[in-house]
Coordinates of C-alpha atoms and ligand atoms in Angstrom, one line a residue:
M1 CA 0.0 0.0 0.0
N2 CA 1.3 3.4 -1.0
D3 CA -0.6 5.0 1.9
L4 CA 1.9 7.8 2.5
A5 CA 2.9 8.6 -1.1
G6 CA 3.9 12.2 -1.5
K7 CA 4.1 12.8 2.2
H8 CA 7.2 14.3 3.8
L9 CA 7.6 13.4 7.4
L10 CA 9.9 14.8 10.1
L11 CA 10.8 11.9 12.4
G12 CA 12.2 13.0 15.8
L13 CA 13.9 10.6 18.1
S14 CA 14.4 11.5 21.8
G15 CA 16.3 9.3 24.2
G16 CA 14.9 5.9 25.1
I17 CA 15.6 2.3 24.6
A18 CA 12.6 2.2 22.2
C19 CA 14.8 4.1 19.7
Y20 CA 15.6 0.7 18.2
K21 CA 12.0 0.5 17.0
S22 CA 12.4 3.8 15.1
A23 CA 14.8 2.1 12.7
E24 CA 12.0 -0.4 11.6
L25 CA 9.5 2.4 11.6
T26 CA 11.6 4.4 9.2
R27 CA 11.7 1.5 6.8
L28 CA 7.9 1.0 7.0
L29 CA 7.2 4.7 6.5
I30 CA 9.4 4.7 3.4
Q31 CA 7.9 1.5 2.1
A32 CA 4.5 3.2 2.5
G33 CA 5.7 5.9 0.1
A34 CA 6.8 8.7 2.5
T35 CA 10.1 10.6 2.5
V36 CA 11.5 10.7 6.1
Q37 CA 13.8 13.4 7.5
V38 CA 15.3 12.1 10.8
V39 CA 16.2 14.5 13.7
M40 CA 17.8 13.1 16.9
T41 CA 18.5 14.5 20.3
D42 CA 21.9 13.8 22.0
A43 CA 20.2 11.2 24.3
A44 CA 18.7 9.4 21.3
Q45 CA 22.2 9.0 19.8
R46 CA 23.2 7.1 22.9
F47 CA 20.7 4.4 21.9
I48 CA 21.0 4.2 18.1
T49 CA 23.4 5.9 15.8
P50 CA 22.7 8.6 13.2
V51 CA 24.5 6.3 10.7
T52 CA 21.8 3.6 11.1
M53 CA 19.0 6.2 10.7
Q54 CA 20.7 7.9 7.7
A55 CA 21.2 4.6 5.9
L56 CA 17.5 3.6 6.5
S57 CA 16.1 7.1 5.6
G58 CA 18.5 7.8 2.8
R59 CA 18.9 11.3 4.1
T60 CA 21.4 13.3 6.3
V61 CA 20.3 13.0 9.9
Y62 CA 20.3 16.3 11.8
T63 CA 21.2 16.4 15.5
S64 CA 22.1 20.1 16.2
Q65 CA 20.6 23.5 15.6
W66 CA 24.2 24.7 15.0
D67 CA 24.7 22.3 12.0
P68 CA 26.7 24.3 9.4
R69 CA 25.4 22.1 6.6
I70 CA 22.2 24.1 6.5
A71 CA 23.0 27.1 4.3
S72 CA 20.7 29.5 6.2
H73 CA 22.0 28.2 9.6
M74 CA 18.3 27.9 10.6
A75 CA 17.7 24.1 10.6
H76 CA 14.7 24.5 12.9
I77 CA 13.0 26.7 10.3
D78 CA 14.1 25.0 7.1
L79 CA 13.4 21.4 8.1
A80 CA 10.0 22.3 9.6
R81 CA 8.7 24.2 6.6
V82 CA 8.8 21.3 4.2
A83 CA 7.2 18.7 6.4
D84 CA 3.6 17.5 6.1
T85 CA 3.7 16.2 9.7
F86 CA 6.2 15.8 12.5
L87 CA 6.2 12.5 14.4
I88 CA 8.3 12.1 17.6
A89 CA 8.9 8.4 18.2
P90 CA 10.0 7.7 20.9
A91 CA 8.9 10.7 22.9
S92 CA 10.6 10.4 26.3
A93 CA 9.3 11.9 29.5
D94 CA 11.9 14.6 29.4
C95 CA 11.0 15.5 25.8
I96 CA 7.3 15.6 26.7
A97 CA 8.0 17.9 29.6
K98 CA 10.0 20.3 27.4
L99 CA 7.3 20.4 24.7
A100 CA 4.6 21.1 27.4
Q101 CA 6.7 24.1 28.5
G102 CA 7.5 25.3 25.0
R103 CA 11.2 25.0 25.6
A104 CA 13.6 25.0 22.5
D105 CA 17.0 24.2 23.8
D106 CA 17.9 21.6 21.1
L107 CA 17.0 21.1 17.4
L108 CA 14.1 18.7 18.1
T109 CA 12.3 20.9 20.5
A110 CA 13.1 24.1 18.5
L111 CA 11.5 22.4 15.5
C112 CA 8.4 21.6 17.5
L113 CA 8.0 25.3 18.3
A114 CA 8.9 26.5 14.8
R115 CA 6.7 24.0 12.9
D116 CA 3.6 24.9 11.0
C117 CA 2.6 21.2 10.5
P118 CA 0.7 18.9 12.9
L119 CA 2.7 17.2 15.7
L120 CA 2.2 13.5 16.6
I121 CA 4.0 12.0 19.5
A122 CA 4.5 8.4 20.5
P123 CA 5.4 8.3 24.2
A124 CA 7.8 5.6 25.5
M125 CA 9.0 5.3 29.1
N126 CA 8.9 3.2 32.2
R127 CA 5.4 2.7 33.6
Q128 CA 6.1 4.7 36.8
M129 CA 7.4 7.6 34.7
W130 CA 4.3 7.5 32.5
R131 CA 1.9 7.4 35.5
H132 CA 3.7 10.2 37.3
P133 CA 1.4 13.2 37.8
A134 CA 4.0 15.5 36.2
T135 CA 4.0 13.4 33.0
Q136 CA 0.2 13.1 33.0
R137 CA 0.0 16.9 33.6
N138 CA 2.3 17.5 30.6
M139 CA 0.4 15.1 28.4
A140 CA -2.9 16.9 29.2
Q141 CA -1.2 20.2 28.2
L142 CA 0.0 18.7 25.0
R143 CA -3.4 17.3 24.1
A144 CA -4.9 20.7 24.9
D145 CA -2.3 22.2 22.5
G146 CA -3.6 20.0 19.7
V147 CA -0.9 17.4 19.7
T148 CA -2.0 13.9 18.6
V149 CA -0.9 11.2 21.0
L150 CA -0.2 7.6 19.6
G151 CA -0.2 5.0 22.4
P152 CA 1.6 4.2 24.6
A153 CA 1.0 0.4 24.6
S154 CA 0.9 -1.7 27.7
G155 CA 3.0 -4.8 28.3
P156 CA 6.5 -6.0 29.3
Q157 CA 9.1 -3.2 29.4
A158 CA 12.8 -3.2 28.7
C159 CA 13.4 -2.5 32.4
G160 CA 11.8 -5.8 33.3
E161 CA 8.6 -4.3 34.7
T162 CA 5.2 -4.6 33.0
G163 CA 2.7 -1.8 32.4
E164 CA 1.7 1.1 30.3
G165 CA 4.5 3.1 28.6
R166 CA 5.7 0.9 25.7
L167 CA 6.3 2.5 22.4
L168 CA 3.6 1.3 19.9
E169 CA 5.0 -1.3 17.5
P170 CA 6.4 0.1 14.2
G171 CA 3.5 -1.4 12.1
A172 CA 0.9 0.2 14.4
L173 CA 2.7 3.6 14.3
C174 CA 2.9 3.5 10.5
N175 CA -0.8 2.7 10.3
A176 CA -1.5 5.5 12.8
V177 CA 0.3 8.0 10.6
A178 CA -1.6 6.8 7.5
A179 CA -4.8 7.1 9.5
F180 CA -3.9 10.6 10.6
F181 CA -3.9 11.7 6.9
Q182 CA -7.4 10.2 6.1
P183 CA -10.3 12.7 6.0
K184 CA -12.4 12.6 9.2
V185 CA -15.7 12.1 7.3
L186 CA -17.2 9.9 10.0
Q187 CA -15.9 11.9 13.0
D188 CA -17.6 10.6 16.2
K189 CA -20.2 8.5 14.3
R190 CA -20.9 5.1 15.8
V191 CA -20.5 2.3 13.2
L192 CA -21.5 -1.3 13.7
L193 CA -20.2 -3.9 11.2
T194 CA -20.6 -7.6 10.7
A195 CA -17.8 -9.4 8.9
G196 CA -16.5 -12.8 7.9
P197 CA -18.4 -16.1 7.4
T198 CA -20.5 -17.9 10.0
F199 CA -20.1 -21.5 11.1
E200 CA -23.2 -23.6 11.6
P201 CA -22.4 -26.9 13.4
L202 CA -23.7 -30.2 12.2
D203 CA -22.1 -32.2 15.0
P204 CA -19.4 -31.4 17.6
I205 CA -16.7 -31.7 14.8
R206 CA -18.2 -30.5 11.5
G207 CA -20.3 -27.7 10.2
I208 CA -21.3 -25.5 7.3
T209 CA -19.5 -22.4 6.5
N210 CA -18.6 -20.4 3.4
R211 CA -15.6 -18.9 1.7
S212 CA -15.8 -15.3 3.0
S213 CA -12.4 -14.4 4.5
G214 CA -13.5 -11.3 6.4
K215 CA -10.9 -9.1 4.6
M216 CA -13.4 -6.7 3.1
G217 CA -15.3 -6.3 6.4
F218 CA -12.1 -5.8 8.4
A219 CA -10.8 -3.3 5.8
L220 CA -14.1 -1.4 6.2
A221 CA -13.8 -1.4 10.0
R222 CA -10.3 0.0 9.6
A223 CA -11.4 2.7 7.1
A224 CA -14.3 3.7 9.3
A225 CA -12.0 4.1 12.4
E226 CA -9.5 6.1 10.3
A227 CA -12.3 8.4 9.3
G228 CA -12.9 9.2 13.0
A229 CA -15.8 6.7 13.8
Q230 CA -16.2 4.6 16.9
V231 CA -16.3 1.2 15.4
Q232 CA -17.8 -2.0 16.8
L233 CA -17.0 -5.1 14.7
I234 CA -18.9 -8.4 15.1
A235 CA -16.7 -11.0 13.4
G236 CA -17.4 -14.6 12.4
P237 CA -14.6 -17.2 12.6
V238 CA -11.6 -15.6 10.9
A239 CA -7.9 -15.4 11.8
L240 CA -7.4 -11.7 11.1
P241 CA -5.9 -9.1 13.4
T242 CA -8.3 -6.5 14.8
P243 CA -7.7 -3.1 13.2
D244 CA -6.3 -0.5 15.5
G245 CA -8.9 1.4 17.4
V246 CA -11.7 -1.1 16.6
S247 CA -13.7 -2.9 19.3
R248 CA -14.3 -6.6 18.3
I249 CA -16.7 -9.3 19.4
D250 CA -16.1 -12.8 18.0
V251 CA -19.0 -15.1 17.2
Q252 CA -19.4 -18.4 15.4
T253 CA -23.0 -18.9 14.3
G254 CA -25.6 -16.7 12.5
Q255 CA -27.8 -16.8 15.6
Q256 CA -24.9 -15.6 17.8
M257 CA -24.1 -12.8 15.2
Y258 CA -27.8 -11.7 15.3
E259 CA -27.8 -11.6 19.1
A260 CA -24.5 -9.7 19.3
V261 CA -25.7 -7.1 16.8
M262 CA -29.0 -6.6 18.6
A263 CA -27.2 -6.4 22.0
C264 CA -25.0 -3.6 20.6
I265 CA -27.9 -1.7 19.1
N266 CA -29.9 -2.0 22.3
A267 CA -27.0 -1.1 24.6
C268 CA -28.4 2.4 24.4
D269 CA -31.0 3.7 22.0
I270 CA -28.6 5.9 20.1
A271 CA -25.9 3.2 20.0
C272 CA -25.4 3.1 16.3
D273 CA -25.4 5.7 13.4
I274 CA -24.4 3.3 10.6
F275 CA -24.8 -0.5 10.3
I276 CA -22.8 -2.2 7.6
A277 CA -23.7 -5.9 7.1
V278 CA -20.6 -7.3 5.3
A279 CA -20.8 -10.8 6.9
A280 CA -21.7 -13.8 4.7
V281 CA -24.3 -15.2 7.1
S282 CA -25.5 -18.7 6.6
D283 CA -29.2 -18.6 5.6
W284 CA -29.8 -22.0 7.3
R285 CA -28.6 -23.9 10.4
A286 CA -28.9 -27.6 11.2
E287 CA -31.5 -28.2 13.9
P288 CA -31.1 -30.3 15.9
V289 CA -27.3 -30.4 15.9
S290 CA -26.1 -34.0 16.5
A291 CA -24.7 -34.3 20.0
E292 CA -22.3 -37.1 18.8
K293 CA -19.9 -37.2 15.9
I294 CA -21.9 -38.5 12.9
K295 CA -20.3 -41.8 12.0
K296 CA -20.2 -43.6 8.7
N297 CA -22.8 -46.4 8.9
G298 CA -22.5 -49.9 7.5
E299 CA -25.0 -49.4 4.7
R300 CA -23.3 -46.1 3.6
V301 CA -26.6 -44.2 3.8
A302 CA -26.1 -40.5 3.4
P303 CA -27.0 -38.7 6.6
R304 CA -30.0 -36.4 6.5
F305 CA -30.2 -33.0 8.2
A306 CA -33.1 -30.9 9.2
F307 CA -32.5 -27.1 8.6
T308 CA -34.0 -24.1 10.3
E309 CA -33.8 -20.6 8.8
N310 CA -31.4 -18.2 10.5
P311 CA -32.6 -14.7 11.4
D312 CA -31.8 -12.1 8.7
I313 CA -29.7 -9.7 10.7
L314 CA -29.8 -6.9 8.2
A315 CA -33.6 -7.2 7.8
A316 CA -34.1 -7.1 11.6
V317 CA -32.0 -3.9 11.8
T318 CA -33.8 -2.2 9.0
R319 CA -37.2 -3.0 10.7
L320 CA -36.2 -1.2 13.9
P321 CA -38.4 1.8 14.7
K322 CA -35.4 4.2 14.3
P323 CA -32.9 2.2 12.1
P324 CA -29.3 3.4 11.6
F325 CA -28.2 4.1 8.1
C326 CA -28.0 0.5 6.7
V327 CA -25.6 -0.8 4.1
G328 CA -26.0 -4.3 2.8
F329 CA -23.6 -6.4 0.8
A330 CA -24.4 -9.0 -1.9
A331 CA -22.0 -11.6 -3.1
E332 CA -23.2 -12.9 -6.4
C333 CA -21.7 -15.2 -9.1
N334 CA -23.2 -13.4 -12.1
D335 CA -25.8 -10.8 -13.2
L336 CA -24.6 -8.5 -10.5
E337 CA -26.4 -5.4 -12.0
T338 CA -29.9 -7.0 -12.0
R339 CA -29.5 -8.9 -8.7
G340 CA -27.9 -5.9 -6.9
R341 CA -30.9 -3.7 -7.9
E342 CA -33.3 -6.4 -6.8
K343 CA -31.6 -7.1 -3.6
R344 CA -31.4 -3.4 -2.5
L345 CA -35.2 -3.2 -2.8
L346 CA -35.7 -6.6 -1.2
K347 CA -33.4 -5.7 1.7
N348 CA -34.9 -2.2 2.0
V349 CA -31.5 -0.5 2.4
P350 CA -30.4 2.9 1.1
L351 CA -27.1 1.5 -0.1
L352 CA -26.3 -2.0 -1.3
V353 CA -22.7 -3.0 -2.3
G354 CA -22.4 -5.8 -4.8
N355 CA -19.4 -8.0 -5.6
I356 CA -18.6 -11.2 -7.5
G357 CA -17.9 -13.7 -4.7
P358 CA -15.6 -16.1 -6.5
D359 CA -13.5 -13.2 -7.8
T360 CA -12.8 -11.9 -4.3
F361 CA -13.1 -14.5 -1.6
G362 CA -9.8 -14.7 0.3
K363 CA -8.1 -12.2 -2.0
D364 CA -6.7 -8.8 -1.1
E365 CA -8.4 -7.1 -4.0
N366 CA -12.0 -6.6 -5.0
E367 CA -14.3 -4.7 -7.4
L368 CA -17.5 -3.1 -6.0
T369 CA -20.8 -1.9 -7.5
L370 CA -22.8 0.5 -5.4
F371 CA -26.6 0.5 -5.8
D372 CA -28.7 3.3 -4.4
A373 CA -32.0 5.1 -5.3
S374 CA -30.2 7.2 -7.9
G375 CA -28.6 4.3 -9.7
V376 CA -25.4 2.3 -10.0
K377 CA -21.8 3.3 -9.4
H378 CA -18.8 1.1 -10.2
L379 CA -15.6 1.1 -8.1
P380 CA -12.9 -0.5 -10.2
R381 CA -10.6 -3.3 -9.0
A382 CA -8.3 -2.2 -6.2
D383 CA -7.0 -3.4 -2.9
K384 CA -9.7 -3.8 -0.3
L385 CA -8.4 -1.0 2.0
T386 CA -8.5 1.5 -0.9
L387 CA -12.1 0.3 -1.8
A388 CA -13.1 0.5 1.9
R389 CA -11.8 4.1 2.2
T390 CA -13.8 5.1 -0.9
L391 CA -16.9 3.3 0.4
V392 CA -16.6 5.1 3.7
E393 CA -16.5 8.4 1.8
E394 CA -19.6 7.3 -0.3
I395 CA -21.5 6.4 2.9
S396 CA -20.6 9.7 4.6
K397 CA -22.0 11.6 1.5
R398 CA -25.3 9.8 1.9
L399 CA -25.9 10.3 5.7
Ligands
C5P401 O1 -29.7 -12.4 0.9 P1 -28.3 -12.3 1.0 O2 -27.7 -13.2 2.0 O3 -27.5 -12.3 -0.2 O4 -28.0 -10.8 1.6 C1 -26.8 -10.4 1.9 C2 -26.8 -9.2 2.9 O5 -27.7 -9.5 4.0 C3 -25.5 -9.0 3.5 O6 -25.4 -7.6 3.8 C4 -25.5 -9.9 4.7 O7 -24.6 -9.5 5.7 C5 -26.9 -9.7 5.2 N1 -27.5 -10.9 5.8 C6 -27.8 -10.8 7.2 N2 -28.3 -11.9 7.8 C7 -28.6 -13.0 7.2 C8 -28.3 -13.1 5.8 C9 -27.7 -12.0 5.2 O8 -27.5 -9.8 7.8 N3 -29.1 -14.0 7.8

């Protein structure tokens, strides 16, 4: 994904053992299409060398406001003016304290004052230092000043203690920077999504499922979170990581998915602004489910199952007295245009998204056709995150 194509980032490193993660972060930011200008404090250079950061960023690393290589001798101005955003990772307790006070006694802090681009900081320190009232006071000040805070994460720390204060992992930081640049078209909206297949047991060992991988639904959950929404994802059985900032409930069967969706919607009567039903829910479930493993019998007679219809989750949500804005999906094999139009009316949704199932199941790419009251819109083949971001924008325009 060229998520950061054309973006020029200032990456500041202050002193902390987490500086080793900044090397990997630099690689990921560059792989995502950004150019990265690294600036390091004296303390950061005790943990990782400018040589490493220069080799990875492909640019001279600046460490001092007195650097004679900048023609104007004003590194703090020149470097700041060309940046789209300034990320400090790791941001130490000392660095945070200086920023909160507006001090500018080294290049990194002077750049923070002189910048005219947004500032993102990723704190990293021992859990006691993080919890200290002075650090929390400084963090509150930085948030009030409009600084975006990424993390920290919780877990085992380099000092041997466990708690809050770990630098976010490089992948999460890179995703957070990409998310920062996404337009906030769903700011503070509550989005509920279903994703993945369902699994309907036949006996304790076997069951009926389908080929939905959950990738499209998970990409949509990520795109909605990037757009500023609070996202609740109800996932069928898939082995996908939860997108950052998304709350997830795992279920197996269609009935469980229905109950989880209704519980979320009923949690409070304004619990959901948008419902996106991406899951491929089994229309039928075996009932009764055999309590024992179904064995081959001597006569080789095929087993027979009785099926009961699963609740239609999307239909149940659209029937609510005050339904959220509902988006349905249709996975077809052919005749998408006709079936999509029909299904939108049948499902009674303002927006239905059609795709050709066998062309996309398990793949990272898809091709979507949007059906609404005004007609049909085609989103050409692209990776699922790109499509998800476009779809989120299309949804926001229709709210
Ligand atoms: O009728 P069909 O299953 O093709 O409809 C697909 C749409 O309906 C999807 O949005 C899917 O998530 C939703 N659906 C549902 N509950 C079901 C079956 C489908 O929410 N039991």
